[in-house]
Short mmCIF file of C-alpha atoms in Angstrom, two decimals:
data_model
loop_
_atom_site.label_atom_id
_atom_site.label_comp_id
_atom_site.label_asym_id
_atom_site.label_seq_id
_atom_site.Cartn_x
_atom_site.Cartn_y
_atom_site.Cartn_z
CA MET D 1 91.68 24.92 65.93
CA GLU D 2 93.51 24.87 69.24
CA GLU D 3 93.77 28.71 69.23
CA SER D 4 90.01 29.06 68.75
CA MET D 5 89.35 26.69 71.57
CA GLU D 6 91.69 28.61 73.83
CA GLU D 7 89.92 31.85 72.91
CA GLU D 8 86.57 30.27 73.71
CA GLU D 9 87.87 28.96 77.01
CA GLY D 10 89.37 32.36 77.82
CA GLY D 11 86.19 34.19 76.86
CA GLY D 12 84.07 31.73 78.80
CA GLY D 13 86.29 32.14 81.86
CA GLY D 14 86.01 35.94 81.77
CA GLY D 15 82.23 35.80 81.51
CA GLY D 16 82.08 33.39 84.45
CA TYR D 17 84.16 35.71 86.61
CA GLU D 18 81.91 38.68 85.85
CA ALA D 19 78.87 36.57 86.64
CA MET D 20 80.37 35.51 89.93
CA MET D 21 81.16 39.18 90.79
CA ASP D 22 77.57 40.19 90.04
CA ASP D 23 76.33 37.32 92.17
CA GLN D 24 78.57 38.41 95.03
CA ASN D 25 77.43 42.04 94.83
CA HIS D 26 73.83 40.92 94.72
CA ASN D 27 74.34 38.69 97.76
CA ASN D 28 76.05 41.51 99.66
CA TRP D 29 73.25 43.97 98.90
CA GLU D 30 70.61 41.39 99.96
CA ALA D 31 72.53 40.78 103.17
CA ALA D 32 72.60 44.51 103.88
CA MET D 33 68.87 44.86 103.26
CA ASP D 34 68.08 41.74 105.35
CA GLY D 35 70.13 43.09 108.21
CA TYR D 36 68.40 46.48 107.95
CA ARG D 37 64.94 44.83 107.93
CA GLN D 38 65.83 42.54 110.86
CA GLN D 39 66.74 45.46 113.12
CA PRO D 40 64.74 45.48 116.37
CA PRO D 41 61.89 48.03 116.55
CA PRO D 42 63.03 51.52 117.57
CA GLN D 43 63.15 52.08 121.28
CA PRO D 44 61.70 55.24 122.85
CA PRO D 45 64.34 57.96 123.07
CA PRO D 46 66.16 58.20 126.38
CA PRO D 47 65.45 61.24 128.56
CA ALA D 48 67.27 64.35 127.47
CA SER D 49 70.45 64.92 129.38
CA SER D 50 72.20 68.18 130.11
CA SER D 51 74.77 67.50 127.36
CA PRO D 52 73.07 65.59 124.48
CA SER D 53 75.36 63.64 122.13
CA PRO D 54 75.13 64.46 118.41
CA ARG D 55 73.06 62.03 116.27
CA GLU D 56 74.72 60.12 113.44
CA PRO D 57 73.44 60.73 109.91
CA PRO D 58 71.19 58.01 108.42
CA GLY D 59 73.82 56.98 105.86
CA VAL D 60 76.29 56.11 108.60
CA GLN D 61 73.70 53.91 110.34
CA LEU D 62 72.95 52.05 107.06
CA LEU D 63 76.65 51.43 106.45
CA ALA D 64 77.06 49.99 109.95
CA VAL D 65 74.13 47.63 109.42
CA ALA D 66 75.54 46.44 106.06
CA ALA D 67 78.96 45.83 107.56
CA ALA D 68 77.48 43.79 110.42
CA ALA D 69 75.48 41.63 108.04
CA THR D 70 78.53 41.02 105.84
CA GLU D 71 80.58 39.93 108.85
CA ARG D 72 77.90 37.38 109.79
CA LYS D 73 77.79 35.80 106.28
CA GLY D 74 81.45 36.11 105.43
CA PRO D 75 82.89 36.47 101.88
CA LYS D 76 82.94 33.62 99.45
CA GLU D 77 86.44 32.39 98.84
CA GLY D 78 87.87 32.81 95.39
CA LEU D 79 85.12 35.09 94.17
CA GLY D 80 86.95 38.41 94.04
CA PRO D 81 87.87 41.16 96.56
CA PRO D 82 86.27 41.39 100.01
CA PRO D 83 82.84 43.05 100.21
CA GLU D 84 84.06 46.27 101.78
CA ALA D 85 86.05 47.09 98.66
CA ASN D 86 83.37 46.51 96.03
CA GLY D 87 81.53 49.23 94.10
CA VAL D 88 78.31 49.15 96.10
CA THR D 89 80.11 49.68 99.39
CA MET D 90 82.19 52.52 97.95
CA MET D 91 79.04 54.25 96.72
CA MET D 92 77.50 53.89 100.18
CA MET D 93 80.62 55.34 101.81
CA LYS D 94 80.59 58.33 99.47
CA SER D 95 76.93 59.00 100.17
CA CYS D 96 77.60 58.76 103.92
CA ASP D 97 80.49 61.22 103.66
CA ALA D 98 78.29 63.70 101.78
CA ALA D 99 75.51 63.35 104.37
CA ALA D 100 77.96 63.84 107.23
CA ALA D 101 79.35 66.98 105.55
CA LYS D 102 75.86 68.43 105.19
CA VAL D 103 75.09 67.75 108.85
CA ALA D 104 78.38 69.34 109.94
CA THR D 105 77.77 72.51 107.96
CA ALA D 106 74.07 72.91 108.85
CA PRO D 107 73.38 75.63 111.45
CA THR D 108 72.47 74.36 114.88
CA PRO D 109 69.16 75.37 116.52
CA SER D 110 71.04 77.18 119.28
CA ALA D 111 72.76 79.50 116.79
CA THR D 112 69.42 80.35 115.21
CA ILE D 113 67.93 81.05 118.63
CA ASN D 114 70.82 83.35 119.52
CA ILE D 115 70.40 85.35 116.30
CA ASN D 116 66.67 85.69 116.80
CA THR D 117 67.21 86.71 120.43
CA SER D 118 69.68 89.44 119.50
CA THR D 119 67.36 90.68 116.79
CA SER D 120 64.43 90.83 119.19
CA LYS D 121 66.55 92.71 121.71
CA PHE D 122 67.46 95.27 119.05
CA LEU D 123 63.82 95.70 118.06
CA MET D 124 62.83 96.11 121.70
CA ASN D 125 65.26 99.04 122.04
CA VAL D 126 63.61 101.02 119.22
CA ILE D 127 61.89 104.19 120.51
CA THR D 128 58.80 104.98 118.45
CA ILE D 129 57.22 108.42 118.31
CA GLU D 130 54.49 107.10 120.63
CA ASP D 131 57.15 105.98 123.14
CA TYR D 132 58.77 109.40 122.94
CA LYS D 133 55.50 111.23 123.60
CA SER D 134 54.27 108.94 126.36
CA THR D 135 57.49 108.09 128.22
CA TYR D 136 60.52 110.20 127.37
CA TRP D 137 59.20 113.72 126.83
CA PRO D 138 57.09 113.72 130.06
CA LYS D 139 60.31 113.14 132.03
CA LEU D 140 62.03 116.02 130.24
CA ASP D 141 58.97 118.24 130.61
CA GLY D 142 58.84 117.78 134.38
CA ALA D 143 62.56 118.45 134.80
CA ILE D 144 62.38 121.64 132.69
CA ASP D 145 59.45 122.87 134.78
CA GLN D 146 61.45 122.52 137.98
CA LEU D 147 64.52 124.20 136.51
CA LEU D 148 62.56 127.19 135.17
CA THR D 149 60.77 127.86 138.46
CA GLN D 150 63.59 127.29 140.93
CA SER D 151 64.96 130.18 142.94
CA PRO D 152 68.70 130.85 142.78
CA GLY D 153 70.49 128.52 145.16
CA ASP D 154 67.60 126.06 145.53
CA TYR D 155 68.22 122.31 145.35
CA ILE D 156 66.22 120.51 142.67
CA PRO D 157 65.61 116.79 143.38
CA ILE D 158 65.97 115.55 139.81
CA SER D 159 68.34 113.00 138.31
CA TYR D 160 70.54 114.83 135.84
CA GLU D 161 71.95 111.47 134.69
CA GLN D 162 68.46 110.18 133.88
CA ILE D 163 67.52 113.35 131.96
CA TYR D 164 70.75 113.30 129.98
CA SER D 165 70.18 109.61 129.19
CA CYS D 166 66.68 110.40 127.87
CA VAL D 167 68.06 113.12 125.61
CA TYR D 168 70.83 110.85 124.37
CA LYS D 169 68.43 108.00 123.49
CA CYS D 170 65.99 110.30 121.72
CA VAL D 171 68.77 111.81 119.61
CA CYS D 172 70.06 108.36 118.67
CA GLN D 173 66.54 107.31 117.65
CA GLN D 174 66.10 110.30 115.30
CA HIS D 175 63.74 112.32 117.53
CA SER D 176 65.95 115.43 117.71
CA GLU D 177 63.68 117.62 115.61
CA GLN D 178 60.59 116.76 117.65
CA MET D 179 62.45 117.22 120.93
CA TYR D 180 63.84 120.62 119.91
CA SER D 181 60.37 121.75 118.85
CA ASP D 182 58.89 120.60 122.16
CA LEU D 183 61.62 122.35 124.13
CA ILE D 184 61.12 125.68 122.35
CA LYS D 185 57.35 125.45 122.76
CA LYS D 186 57.68 124.60 126.45
CA ILE D 187 59.98 127.54 127.25
CA THR D 188 57.95 129.94 125.10
CA ASN D 189 54.79 129.15 127.06
CA HIS D 190 56.65 129.71 130.32
CA LEU D 191 58.01 133.08 129.20
CA GLU D 192 54.58 134.25 128.08
CA ARG D 193 53.24 133.57 131.58
CA VAL D 194 56.18 135.49 133.08
CA SER D 195 55.45 138.45 130.80
CA LYS D 196 51.79 138.57 131.87
CA GLU D 197 52.79 138.50 135.54
CA LEU D 198 55.16 141.46 134.98
CA GLN D 199 52.43 143.46 133.27
CA ALA D 200 50.25 143.06 136.35
CA SER D 201 52.99 144.23 138.73
CA PRO D 202 52.71 147.68 140.43
CA PRO D 203 55.45 150.23 139.55
CA GLU D 204 57.16 150.00 142.94
CA LEU D 205 57.67 146.23 142.45
CA TYR D 206 58.22 146.25 138.74
CA ILE D 207 62.03 146.52 138.78
CA GLU D 208 62.49 143.89 141.48
CA ARG D 209 60.21 141.40 139.73
CA PHE D 210 61.87 141.96 136.38
CA ASN D 211 65.23 141.34 138.04
CA LEU D 212 63.89 138.14 139.62
CA ALA D 213 62.50 136.86 136.31
CA LEU D 214 65.74 137.64 134.47
CA GLY D 215 67.97 136.05 137.09
CA GLN D 216 65.77 132.98 137.41
CA TYR D 217 65.73 132.36 133.68
CA MET D 218 69.47 132.85 133.20
CA GLY D 219 70.13 130.50 136.10
CA ALA D 220 67.86 127.86 134.56
CA LEU D 221 69.77 128.04 131.28
CA GLN D 222 72.94 127.02 133.11
CA SER D 223 71.32 123.63 133.76
CA ILE D 224 69.07 123.22 130.71
CA VAL D 225 71.75 123.81 128.08
CA PRO D 226 74.16 121.13 129.44
CA LEU D 227 71.32 118.60 129.68
CA PHE D 228 70.54 119.04 125.98
CA ILE D 229 74.16 119.31 124.86
CA TYR D 230 73.91 116.10 122.79
CA MET D 231 70.95 117.48 120.84
CA ASN D 232 72.76 120.80 120.48
CA LYS D 233 75.87 119.15 119.07
CA PHE D 234 74.29 116.70 116.62
CA TYR D 235 71.17 118.59 115.54
CA ILE D 236 71.13 122.33 116.28
CA GLU D 237 74.74 123.07 115.42
CA THR D 238 74.92 120.54 112.56
CA LYS D 239 71.58 121.01 110.80
CA LEU D 240 70.37 124.43 111.97
CA ASN D 241 73.80 126.11 112.22
CA ARG D 242 72.81 127.72 115.53
CA ASP D 243 73.48 127.30 119.23
CA LEU D 244 70.93 126.23 121.83
CA LYS D 245 71.95 128.85 124.40
CA ASP D 246 71.65 131.65 121.86
CA ASP D 247 68.20 130.40 120.83
CA LEU D 248 66.97 130.32 124.43
CA ILE D 249 68.32 133.79 125.21
CA LYS D 250 66.59 135.07 122.11
CA LEU D 251 63.31 133.66 123.42
CA PHE D 252 63.56 135.78 126.59
CA THR D 253 64.41 138.83 124.51
CA GLU D 254 61.41 138.42 122.23
CA HIS D 255 58.76 137.33 124.73
CA VAL D 256 59.75 139.32 127.84
CA ALA D 257 62.41 142.03 127.41
CA GLU D 258 61.11 143.60 124.20
CA LYS D 259 57.61 143.83 125.64
CA HIS D 260 58.77 145.59 128.82
CA ILE D 261 61.83 147.64 127.86
CA TYR D 262 59.88 150.85 127.31
CA SER D 263 58.18 150.51 130.67
CA LEU D 264 61.33 149.41 132.47
CA MET D 265 63.79 152.05 131.23
CA PRO D 266 61.99 155.14 132.65
CA LEU D 267 61.80 153.43 136.03
CA LEU D 268 65.52 152.65 135.91
CA LEU D 269 66.38 156.26 135.08
CA GLU D 270 64.17 157.47 137.89
CA ALA D 271 65.77 155.05 140.32
CA GLN D 272 69.20 156.23 139.20
CA SER D 273 68.38 159.83 140.06
CA THR D 274 67.27 158.76 143.54
CA PRO D 275 70.17 156.99 145.22
CA PHE D 276 69.42 153.67 146.90
CA GLN D 277 65.83 153.56 145.74
CA ILE D 278 66.83 150.09 144.59
CA THR D 279 69.93 148.21 145.62
CA PRO D 280 73.06 148.67 143.50
CA SER D 281 73.23 144.93 142.88
CA THR D 282 69.71 144.91 141.41
CA MET D 283 70.52 147.85 139.15
CA ALA D 284 73.76 146.20 138.01
CA ASN D 285 72.06 142.86 137.26
CA ILE D 286 69.33 144.47 135.16
CA VAL D 287 71.65 146.75 133.20
CA LYS D 288 74.14 143.98 132.45
CA GLY D 289 71.31 141.61 131.57
CA LEU D 290 69.75 144.07 129.12
CA TYR D 291 73.13 144.62 127.50
CA THR D 292 73.54 140.84 127.09
CA LEU D 293 70.11 140.48 125.53
CA ARG D 294 70.49 143.33 123.07
CA PRO D 295 73.55 145.65 123.07
CA GLU D 296 71.67 148.25 120.95
CA TRP D 297 69.61 149.22 124.00
CA VAL D 298 72.65 151.13 125.25
CA GLN D 299 71.54 154.02 123.05
CA MET D 300 68.41 154.46 125.18
CA ALA D 301 70.44 155.48 128.28
CA PRO D 302 74.19 155.63 127.61
CA ALA D 303 74.98 157.28 130.96
CA LEU D 304 73.14 154.56 132.88
CA PHE D 305 74.85 151.70 131.03
CA SER D 306 78.26 153.35 131.31
CA LYS D 307 78.14 153.07 135.10
CA PHE D 308 78.10 149.28 134.95
CA ILE D 309 79.64 148.39 131.59
CA PRO D 310 83.08 149.69 130.57
CA ASN D 311 83.86 151.47 127.32
CA ILE D 312 80.28 152.48 126.65
CA LEU D 313 80.98 156.21 126.48
CA PRO D 314 83.82 157.72 124.46
CA PRO D 315 87.09 158.42 126.32
CA ALA D 316 87.09 161.46 128.63
CA VAL D 317 88.59 164.69 127.35
CA GLU D 318 90.03 167.61 129.28
CA SER D 319 87.25 169.98 128.33
CA GLU D 320 84.69 167.83 130.18
CA LEU D 321 86.51 167.65 133.53
CA GLN D 322 84.32 170.40 135.01
CA GLN D 323 81.21 168.45 134.08
CA TYR D 324 82.54 165.33 135.79
CA ALA D 325 83.35 167.34 138.91
CA ALA D 326 79.81 168.74 138.99
CA GLN D 327 78.35 165.24 138.79
CA ASP D 328 80.50 164.09 141.73
CA GLN D 329 79.39 167.08 143.84
CA LYS D 330 75.76 166.32 143.13
CA LEU D 331 76.26 162.71 144.22
CA GLN D 332 77.81 163.86 147.49
CA ARG D 333 74.88 166.18 148.22
CA ASP D 334 72.44 163.36 147.55
CA LEU D 335 74.30 161.14 149.97
CA LEU D 336 74.20 163.80 152.68
CA GLN D 337 70.46 164.26 152.21
CA ASN D 338 69.93 160.55 152.71
CA GLY D 339 71.78 160.49 156.05
CA PHE D 340 75.28 159.58 154.97
CA ALA D 341 78.00 161.54 156.79
CA ARG D 342 80.90 163.09 154.96
CA PHE D 343 84.23 161.40 155.58
CA TRP D 344 87.49 163.29 155.41
CA PHE D 345 90.62 161.41 154.61
CA VAL D 346 93.87 162.88 155.87
CA ILE D 347 96.95 161.81 153.95
#
C-alpha cells in the first residue's frame, strides 16, 4: 500500500516537472516572439560608406532579440536549467550557425563582377573575319605596297613593330590561311603589272628595267619575309611544309622571269659581245639573279654564266689553252677599239 502510494507520488512528481519544463519553454518562446514584434520600425539605411560593414544573417538577429527578451523576464527559479540551455535555444543556435556558414561561403558581388569583367575583356580581344578584313589587312596591304615599290636604299616611313604585331594577332586568332592567301594574291597582282611594263619597254632599256625590277623585288623580300615570320613558322612551315621566301621567289619566276627569259637572253649575249654596252654590275646582277631563280637556265648560255658564277663549266684541260688565249686576245682588241690604252707591266 505504501509502495503504491510512493510510486504514485513519484510518477506524479515526474509529470509535474515535465509540465513545468513545457511551460517554461512556452514562456521563453512567447517572450522571444514578443520581443521580436516589439522591435521599433526599421530605420532607413545609413548612407553607403567607402568600407561597408558586412550584414549579420537573419538568424543571428532573431537570437539576439530572444536573448534580450529572456534577460528582461528572467528565469523562474526551481523550474529547470536556464533558458539559454534549453532545446529551443539550441535549435535556434544551430540554425543561425548554418545560416552564417551559407553567407560566408556565398560568392560576393565583387567577385562576380571581376569574373564578368575579365570575360568581357577576353571577348573584346577576339578578332573576327570582318575585323581582319576591315582593320588588320588594310594595314598590311599598305605596308606591302610601300615595300614592293621602294627603290634600293630608300627610307620607308612604316612601323615595323605595328606590322609585326598585326601579323602576330591574326595568326593567334586563326587567320593565317586567309592572310597567306591575301599576301600571295597581293604580290601576284604586283608582279603581273611589272611584267606588262617590261613588255612595253624598248630593247635599249629592256635589260636595265629588268635589272631594276629584279633588284627591287629581291630587296622587298628582305623586309616582307621577316615581317611575316610568325605566319611562316606556325602555318607555312607547319601545315604547308614550305617556306615563305621560296614561295615568293617562285612567284617572280613564274610571273616575270619565265615570260621574259627568251627575250632577255639574246640581249644579254649581244651585250656580252660588245664590251661596256651595259655596266658589268648590271650584267652580274642579272646573271646571278637568273641562276638563283632557276639554275637550269645555265644551259641556255653556259659561257655567259661561267663569267659570274664559279664551277659552271668543266675544269680546263691543256688541249684548250690555245682557245683561252685566243679569247683573251680578242678581249684586248675590243678594249683598244673602245679607247682603252694597252698597259705594259715590267717585272
